[in-house]
Amino acid sequence: MNETAPDSTDAAAEQHSTRGAYVSAGKGFDRDMNYIDDRITRDGRDGWPVEAGRYRLIAARACPWANRTLISRRLLGLEDVISVGMPGPTHDKRSWTFDLDPGEVDPVLGYERLQQAYFARFPDYPRGITVPAVVDVPTRAVVTNDFQRITLDFATEWTEHHRAGAPDLYPEAQREEIDALNKWMLHRVNNGVYKVGFAGSQEDYEREYALLWEALDELEERLGRSRYLMGPSITEADVRLFPTLIRFDPVYHGHFKANRQTLASMPNLWNYTKDLFQTPGFGDTVDFAQIKRHYYYVHEDINPTQIVPAGPALEPLLEAHDRDRFETDTWGPGGTAPEAPLAAEVVDPAHTPLHVTGR
């Protein structure tokens, strides 16, 4: 997601900026959770049928919510079915921009800004222009930005296009428990770090800080019982937690003042993070340079100098972990690891310690 808005006037842009990334003095952080809830389904009941090559996922590597969709797309092998556009790590009040592409224009949509896809469908769209978003290529109009639903539909509605050996990220027998865990993690961890970082008063900060660390302690204990959140295999829950954990020490610990301790000092959470980072489909979607550039540059209200820190060292993410002490069936019955990323989607080797050869 992000902190951007329509640009009919500067005042309107300011009013609608962010679903969350700004400080409001004296107030707690409250993310706008109203999204375009259309779904792309096999039966096309919302008017958007599953169709290979029709849709384009817009997902900035900097954004944790978008990072989930990149991981899911990789794990399920949807790269040749759903194309991807990647905005750069910074944006203004109006929108994410395609400044990484030649001519600073998305080569498929022909847009300079993501907001153009939103306005193509909703000319007076009143909310933040967020990633991830799925765009209908023929009309160049946004279909959905419901970040919580997009990955679930990748797992359940796009099954005919999954690669051979794709994991079942949302197994039916565990869905109720996964849903409950995901809801808890959303409010206490994924969004919890933002509640700490954008608290507008000492009282709000201390309350949210305590709740965040209480939740992280619970996860530390949970991960002392199994390799992954739901047991021996990777599920949607792991896809949702990893983007927050991988950003914790480089960003949330200092930038958001979530600094009771580093993640690297918590044995289970840290080894779990290293384990997933070294797992195909997870670490190879992470661009630390873009992540740090986004948070430290865009959030001028909490980092007015826009200085991006040089650390922390990333090489420890490649060190051995201890997660294989648990029962393990990483990809589930009959599952296999995904192939290497498409050559055009390989993260710049200078931005990560994980060097992956594309295909």
Short mmCIF file of C-alpha atoms in Angstrom, two decimals:
data_model
loop_
_atom_site.label_atom_id
_atom_site.label_comp_id
_atom_site.label_asym_id
_atom_site.label_seq_id
_atom_site.Cartn_x
_atom_site.Cartn_y
_atom_site.Cartn_z
CA MET A 1 0.00 0.00 0.00
CA ASN A 2 1.10 3.59 0.19
CA GLU A 3 0.39 7.10 1.12
CA THR A 4 -0.82 8.71 -2.05
CA ALA A 5 -3.94 10.36 -3.34
CA PRO A 6 -5.85 11.85 -6.25
CA ASP A 7 -4.48 15.16 -7.42
CA SER A 8 -7.44 17.34 -8.40
CA THR A 9 -5.96 19.95 -6.07
CA ASP A 10 -3.07 20.01 -3.66
CA ALA A 11 -5.55 20.32 -0.82
CA ALA A 12 -7.45 17.27 -1.95
CA ALA A 13 -4.24 15.36 -2.28
CA GLU A 14 -3.26 16.28 1.24
CA GLN A 15 -6.68 15.34 2.56
CA HIS A 16 -6.66 11.90 0.99
CA SER A 17 -2.99 11.13 1.32
CA THR A 18 -2.28 7.81 2.86
CA ARG A 19 -4.03 4.97 4.11
CA GLY A 20 -1.61 5.50 6.73
CA ALA A 21 1.86 6.87 6.52
CA TYR A 22 1.65 10.18 8.26
CA VAL A 23 1.73 11.48 11.81
CA SER A 24 -1.32 13.21 13.19
CA ALA A 25 -0.33 15.03 16.38
CA GLY A 26 -2.21 13.81 19.40
CA LYS A 27 -3.89 10.96 17.53
CA GLY A 28 -3.28 7.29 17.02
CA PHE A 29 -2.64 5.77 13.62
CA ASP A 30 -5.78 4.62 11.77
CA ARG A 31 -5.33 2.97 8.38
CA ASP A 32 -8.16 3.33 5.86
CA MET A 33 -9.12 -0.29 5.17
CA ASN A 34 -11.74 0.36 2.48
CA TYR A 35 -10.53 -1.08 -0.82
CA ILE A 36 -11.91 -1.90 -4.25
CA ASP A 37 -13.29 -5.33 -3.44
CA ASP A 38 -13.91 -6.69 -6.95
CA ARG A 39 -12.47 -10.16 -7.44
CA ILE A 40 -11.02 -12.03 -10.38
CA THR A 41 -12.64 -15.47 -10.26
CA ARG A 42 -13.02 -18.60 -12.33
CA ASP A 43 -16.72 -17.91 -12.86
CA GLY A 44 -16.19 -14.19 -13.44
CA ARG A 45 -19.05 -13.32 -11.09
CA ASP A 46 -17.76 -9.77 -10.56
CA GLY A 47 -17.23 -9.32 -14.28
CA TRP A 48 -13.54 -10.25 -14.11
CA PRO A 49 -12.92 -13.85 -15.20
CA VAL A 50 -9.60 -15.60 -14.72
CA GLU A 51 -7.81 -15.24 -18.04
CA ALA A 52 -4.12 -15.72 -18.76
CA GLY A 53 -2.42 -12.56 -20.00
CA ARG A 54 -5.35 -10.26 -19.31
CA TYR A 55 -4.26 -8.70 -16.04
CA ARG A 56 -1.20 -6.80 -14.81
CA LEU A 57 -0.14 -6.80 -11.17
CA ILE A 58 1.30 -3.46 -10.06
CA ALA A 59 3.52 -4.15 -7.07
CA ALA A 60 6.30 -1.92 -5.78
CA ARG A 61 9.13 -3.93 -4.25
CA ALA A 62 9.40 -1.35 -1.48
CA CYS A 63 5.91 -2.01 -0.13
CA PRO A 64 5.36 -4.93 2.29
CA TRP A 65 1.76 -5.40 1.20
CA ALA A 66 2.80 -5.58 -2.45
CA ASN A 67 5.73 -7.85 -1.54
CA ARG A 68 3.18 -10.50 -0.52
CA THR A 69 1.73 -10.61 -4.02
CA LEU A 70 5.16 -10.94 -5.60
CA ILE A 71 5.95 -13.88 -3.32
CA SER A 72 2.61 -15.58 -4.00
CA ARG A 73 2.93 -15.10 -7.75
CA ARG A 74 6.44 -16.65 -7.65
CA LEU A 75 5.52 -19.60 -5.45
CA LEU A 76 2.48 -20.48 -7.58
CA GLY A 77 4.26 -20.00 -10.89
CA LEU A 78 1.96 -17.30 -12.24
CA GLU A 79 4.71 -15.15 -13.76
CA ASP A 80 3.83 -16.04 -17.36
CA VAL A 81 0.10 -15.67 -16.66
CA ILE A 82 -0.08 -12.40 -14.75
CA SER A 83 2.44 -9.76 -15.86
CA VAL A 84 3.95 -7.39 -13.34
CA GLY A 85 4.68 -3.68 -13.31
CA MET A 86 6.99 -2.34 -10.62
CA PRO A 87 6.86 1.32 -9.63
CA GLY A 88 9.93 2.89 -8.10
CA PRO A 89 10.42 3.10 -4.33
CA THR A 90 9.34 6.73 -3.88
CA HIS A 91 6.21 8.65 -4.72
CA ASP A 92 4.50 11.93 -4.03
CA LYS A 93 1.02 12.72 -2.71
CA ARG A 94 -0.52 11.85 -6.05
CA SER A 95 0.69 8.38 -6.86
CA TRP A 96 3.32 5.75 -7.31
CA THR A 97 5.25 6.38 -10.53
CA PHE A 98 6.89 4.07 -13.07
CA ASP A 99 10.22 5.83 -12.88
CA LEU A 100 12.21 2.60 -13.13
CA ASP A 101 10.93 1.89 -16.65
CA PRO A 102 12.41 3.36 -19.86
CA GLY A 103 10.95 6.82 -20.37
CA GLU A 104 9.37 6.48 -16.90
CA VAL A 105 6.31 4.86 -18.49
CA ASP A 106 4.91 1.39 -17.78
CA PRO A 107 5.61 -0.51 -21.01
CA VAL A 108 2.28 -2.36 -21.02
CA LEU A 109 -0.17 0.23 -19.70
CA GLY A 110 1.54 3.30 -21.14
CA TYR A 111 1.05 5.14 -17.85
CA GLU A 112 3.47 7.36 -15.96
CA ARG A 113 1.48 7.06 -12.73
CA LEU A 114 -0.59 4.31 -11.17
CA GLN A 115 -3.34 6.82 -10.45
CA GLN A 116 -4.12 6.86 -14.18
CA ALA A 117 -5.36 3.25 -13.93
CA TYR A 118 -7.55 4.18 -10.97
CA PHE A 119 -8.98 7.23 -12.72
CA ALA A 120 -9.62 5.17 -15.87
CA ARG A 121 -12.26 3.33 -13.88
CA PHE A 122 -13.19 5.83 -11.17
CA PRO A 123 -12.60 9.42 -12.40
CA ASP A 124 -13.33 10.77 -8.91
CA TYR A 125 -11.63 8.02 -6.92
CA PRO A 126 -11.51 9.53 -3.41
CA ARG A 127 -9.03 7.29 -1.61
CA GLY A 128 -5.32 6.57 -1.65
CA ILE A 129 -3.76 5.19 -4.82
CA THR A 130 -2.36 1.99 -3.36
CA VAL A 131 -0.23 -0.98 -4.30
CA PRO A 132 -0.70 -3.82 -4.85
CA ALA A 133 -3.27 -3.25 -7.56
CA VAL A 134 -4.44 -5.49 -10.38
CA VAL A 135 -5.18 -3.72 -13.66
CA ASP A 136 -7.24 -4.98 -16.60
CA VAL A 137 -4.88 -4.57 -19.55
CA PRO A 138 -7.51 -4.19 -22.33
CA THR A 139 -9.22 -1.27 -20.56
CA ARG A 140 -6.10 -0.14 -18.62
CA ALA A 141 -8.42 0.28 -15.62
CA VAL A 142 -7.87 -0.93 -12.06
CA VAL A 143 -9.80 -4.04 -11.06
CA THR A 144 -8.92 -4.36 -7.39
CA ASN A 145 -6.51 -3.14 -4.76
CA ASP A 146 -7.85 -5.42 -2.02
CA PHE A 147 -4.45 -6.60 -0.84
CA GLN A 148 -5.89 -9.15 1.57
CA ARG A 149 -7.95 -10.87 -1.11
CA ILE A 150 -5.52 -10.76 -4.05
CA THR A 151 -3.17 -13.46 -2.75
CA LEU A 152 -6.02 -15.69 -1.58
CA ASP A 153 -7.49 -15.56 -5.06
CA PHE A 154 -4.09 -16.28 -6.60
CA ALA A 155 -4.10 -19.46 -4.47
CA THR A 156 -7.71 -20.55 -5.05
CA GLU A 157 -9.10 -19.02 -8.26
CA TRP A 158 -6.04 -19.31 -10.52
CA THR A 159 -5.35 -23.00 -9.82
CA GLU A 160 -5.64 -24.07 -13.49
CA HIS A 161 -2.65 -21.84 -14.21
CA HIS A 162 -0.50 -22.89 -11.24
CA ARG A 163 2.84 -24.46 -12.07
CA ALA A 164 3.34 -28.17 -11.60
CA GLY A 165 4.38 -28.68 -7.99
CA ALA A 166 2.91 -25.40 -6.75
CA PRO A 167 2.25 -25.46 -3.00
CA ASP A 168 -1.25 -25.26 -1.57
CA LEU A 169 -0.85 -21.97 0.26
CA TYR A 170 -4.42 -21.95 1.55
CA PRO A 171 -5.28 -25.58 2.40
CA GLU A 172 -8.97 -26.03 3.02
CA ALA A 173 -8.53 -27.93 6.29
CA GLN A 174 -6.54 -25.03 7.77
CA ARG A 175 -8.37 -22.04 6.32
CA GLU A 176 -10.26 -21.11 9.47
CA GLU A 177 -7.07 -21.09 11.54
CA ILE A 178 -5.10 -19.28 8.82
CA ASP A 179 -7.81 -16.60 8.58
CA ALA A 180 -7.81 -16.07 12.33
CA LEU A 181 -4.01 -15.88 12.50
CA ASN A 182 -3.84 -13.53 9.51
CA LYS A 183 -6.41 -11.18 11.02
CA TRP A 184 -4.50 -11.10 14.30
CA MET A 185 -1.16 -10.53 12.55
CA LEU A 186 -2.62 -7.76 10.38
CA HIS A 187 -3.69 -5.66 13.34
CA ARG A 188 -0.96 -6.57 15.80
CA VAL A 189 2.13 -7.00 13.60
CA ASN A 190 1.80 -6.07 9.90
CA ASN A 191 -0.07 -2.87 10.73
CA GLY A 192 1.17 -2.84 14.32
CA VAL A 193 4.58 -1.52 13.27
CA TYR A 194 2.84 1.41 11.56
CA LYS A 195 0.74 2.10 14.66
CA VAL A 196 4.00 2.44 16.58
CA GLY A 197 5.83 4.44 13.93
CA PHE A 198 3.02 6.92 13.25
CA ALA A 199 1.72 7.35 16.78
CA GLY A 200 0.83 10.98 17.36
CA SER A 201 1.33 11.03 21.12
CA GLN A 202 3.56 9.40 23.71
CA GLU A 203 0.55 7.59 25.15
CA ASP A 204 -0.43 6.11 21.78
CA TYR A 205 3.16 5.16 21.05
CA GLU A 206 3.69 3.35 24.33
CA ARG A 207 0.39 1.48 24.05
CA GLU A 208 1.06 0.30 20.50
CA TYR A 209 4.70 -0.48 21.30
CA ALA A 210 3.60 -2.79 24.12
CA LEU A 211 1.00 -4.50 21.91
CA LEU A 212 3.48 -5.02 19.08
CA TRP A 213 6.09 -6.61 21.28
CA GLU A 214 3.50 -8.75 23.02
CA ALA A 215 2.53 -10.08 19.57
CA LEU A 216 6.13 -10.64 18.50
CA ASP A 217 6.76 -12.55 21.73
CA GLU A 218 3.75 -14.74 20.93
CA LEU A 219 5.13 -15.44 17.46
CA GLU A 220 8.55 -16.19 18.94
CA GLU A 221 6.90 -18.82 21.14
CA ARG A 222 4.77 -20.21 18.30
CA LEU A 223 7.79 -20.63 16.06
CA GLY A 224 9.46 -22.65 18.79
CA ARG A 225 6.99 -25.43 18.02
CA SER A 226 7.05 -25.77 14.22
CA ARG A 227 9.14 -24.79 11.22
CA TYR A 228 6.42 -22.58 9.72
CA LEU A 229 3.46 -20.80 11.24
CA MET A 230 0.98 -23.56 10.41
CA GLY A 231 3.26 -26.56 10.77
CA PRO A 232 5.72 -28.32 8.45
CA SER A 233 4.61 -26.55 5.24
CA ILE A 234 4.53 -22.97 3.95
CA THR A 235 1.10 -21.33 3.82
CA GLU A 236 -0.49 -17.94 3.18
CA ALA A 237 0.27 -17.03 6.79
CA ASP A 238 4.03 -17.20 6.14
CA VAL A 239 3.61 -15.16 2.95
CA ARG A 240 1.96 -12.42 5.03
CA LEU A 241 4.38 -12.38 7.94
CA PHE A 242 7.69 -12.51 6.07
CA PRO A 243 7.51 -9.03 4.42
CA THR A 244 7.10 -7.43 7.85
CA LEU A 245 9.90 -9.42 9.46
CA ILE A 246 12.40 -8.83 6.64
CA ARG A 247 11.85 -5.07 7.02
CA PHE A 248 12.04 -5.06 10.79
CA ASP A 249 15.72 -4.51 11.53
CA PRO A 250 16.46 -2.29 8.47
CA VAL A 251 13.41 -0.07 8.99
CA TYR A 252 10.91 -0.64 11.79
CA HIS A 253 13.41 -1.03 14.62
CA GLY A 254 14.88 2.47 14.17
CA HIS A 255 12.67 4.42 11.79
CA PHE A 256 9.44 3.38 13.55
CA LYS A 257 11.01 3.33 17.06
CA ALA A 258 10.03 -0.32 17.56
CA ASN A 259 13.33 -0.74 19.32
CA ARG A 260 12.96 -3.00 22.34
CA GLN A 261 15.40 -5.30 20.56
CA THR A 262 16.38 -6.33 17.07
CA LEU A 263 14.76 -9.26 15.37
CA ALA A 264 18.24 -10.75 15.10
CA SER A 265 18.22 -11.12 18.90
CA MET A 266 15.09 -13.33 18.89
CA PRO A 267 16.22 -16.87 18.07
CA ASN A 268 13.06 -18.34 16.58
CA LEU A 269 11.87 -15.28 14.67
CA TRP A 270 15.34 -14.55 13.33
CA ASN A 271 16.09 -18.10 12.22
CA TYR A 272 12.60 -18.32 10.68
CA THR A 273 13.28 -15.08 8.79
CA LYS A 274 16.65 -16.37 7.57
CA ASP A 275 15.05 -19.67 6.58
CA LEU A 276 12.38 -17.98 4.44
CA PHE A 277 14.84 -15.46 3.00
CA GLN A 278 16.90 -18.39 1.74
CA THR A 279 13.81 -20.14 0.34
CA PRO A 280 13.13 -19.62 -3.40
CA GLY A 281 10.25 -17.20 -3.90
CA PHE A 282 10.84 -15.22 -0.71
CA GLY A 283 14.30 -13.65 -0.53
CA ASP A 284 14.54 -13.28 -4.29
CA THR A 285 11.64 -10.79 -4.20
CA VAL A 286 13.32 -8.52 -1.63
CA ASP A 287 15.13 -5.32 -2.66
CA PHE A 288 16.64 -3.74 0.44
CA ALA A 289 17.82 -0.61 -1.34
CA GLN A 290 14.28 0.14 -2.52
CA ILE A 291 12.81 -0.70 0.88
CA LYS A 292 15.09 1.69 2.76
CA ARG A 293 14.78 4.39 0.11
CA HIS A 294 11.00 4.25 0.39
CA TYR A 295 10.63 4.50 4.15
CA TYR A 296 13.43 6.90 4.95
CA TYR A 297 12.84 9.19 1.98
CA VAL A 298 9.03 9.31 1.70
CA HIS A 299 8.24 9.65 5.39
CA GLU A 300 9.49 13.20 5.77
CA ASP A 301 7.37 13.80 8.86
CA ILE A 302 9.41 11.28 10.85
CA ASN A 303 12.69 11.57 8.90
CA PRO A 304 12.83 15.19 7.68
CA THR A 305 16.47 14.93 6.55
CA GLN A 306 15.59 12.03 4.22
CA ILE A 307 18.93 10.44 5.06
CA VAL A 308 18.88 6.73 4.26
CA PRO A 309 20.96 4.67 6.72
CA ALA A 310 23.83 2.58 5.42
CA GLY A 311 23.16 -0.43 7.66
CA PRO A 312 22.41 -2.94 8.87
CA ALA A 313 24.67 -5.59 7.38
CA LEU A 314 22.65 -8.04 5.29
CA GLU A 315 25.08 -10.95 5.05
CA PRO A 316 23.81 -12.59 8.28
CA LEU A 317 20.60 -13.43 6.42
CA LEU A 318 22.62 -16.01 4.49
CA GLU A 319 24.03 -17.69 7.57
CA ALA A 320 22.87 -21.12 8.66
CA HIS A 321 19.54 -21.37 10.45
CA ASP A 322 18.24 -24.03 12.80
CA ARG A 323 14.74 -24.53 11.42
CA ASP A 324 15.42 -27.97 10.00
CA ARG A 325 15.22 -29.30 13.56
CA PHE A 326 11.45 -29.41 13.01
CA GLU A 327 9.32 -31.75 10.92
CA THR A 328 9.49 -30.31 7.41
CA ASP A 329 7.48 -30.64 4.21
CA THR A 330 8.15 -27.14 2.85
CA TRP A 331 6.16 -27.38 -0.37
CA GLY A 332 3.50 -29.82 0.82
CA PRO A 333 2.61 -33.20 -0.74
CA GLY A 334 4.01 -33.39 -4.26
CA GLY A 335 5.20 -29.81 -4.12
CA THR A 336 8.47 -28.43 -5.43
CA ALA A 337 10.43 -25.20 -5.23
CA PRO A 338 9.69 -22.57 -7.88
CA GLU A 339 12.08 -21.98 -10.74
CA ALA A 340 14.46 -19.04 -10.68
CA PRO A 341 12.86 -15.61 -11.29
CA LEU A 342 12.34 -14.35 -14.80
CA ALA A 343 15.49 -12.55 -15.93
CA ALA A 344 13.60 -9.25 -16.12
CA GLU A 345 12.50 -9.64 -12.50
CA VAL A 346 15.80 -10.48 -10.83
CA VAL A 347 16.58 -8.04 -8.01
CA ASP A 348 19.66 -5.90 -8.60
CA PRO A 349 22.49 -7.91 -6.98
CA ALA A 350 23.81 -4.70 -5.42
CA HIS A 351 20.55 -4.39 -3.45
CA THR A 352 20.57 -7.77 -1.69
CA PRO A 353 23.06 -10.38 -0.49
CA LEU A 354 21.07 -13.10 -2.26
CA HIS A 355 22.34 -13.58 -5.82
CA VAL A 356 19.83 -15.41 -8.02
CA THR A 357 20.30 -16.26 -11.69
CA GLY A 358 17.26 -15.51 -13.82
CA ARG A 359 15.73 -17.67 -16.50
#
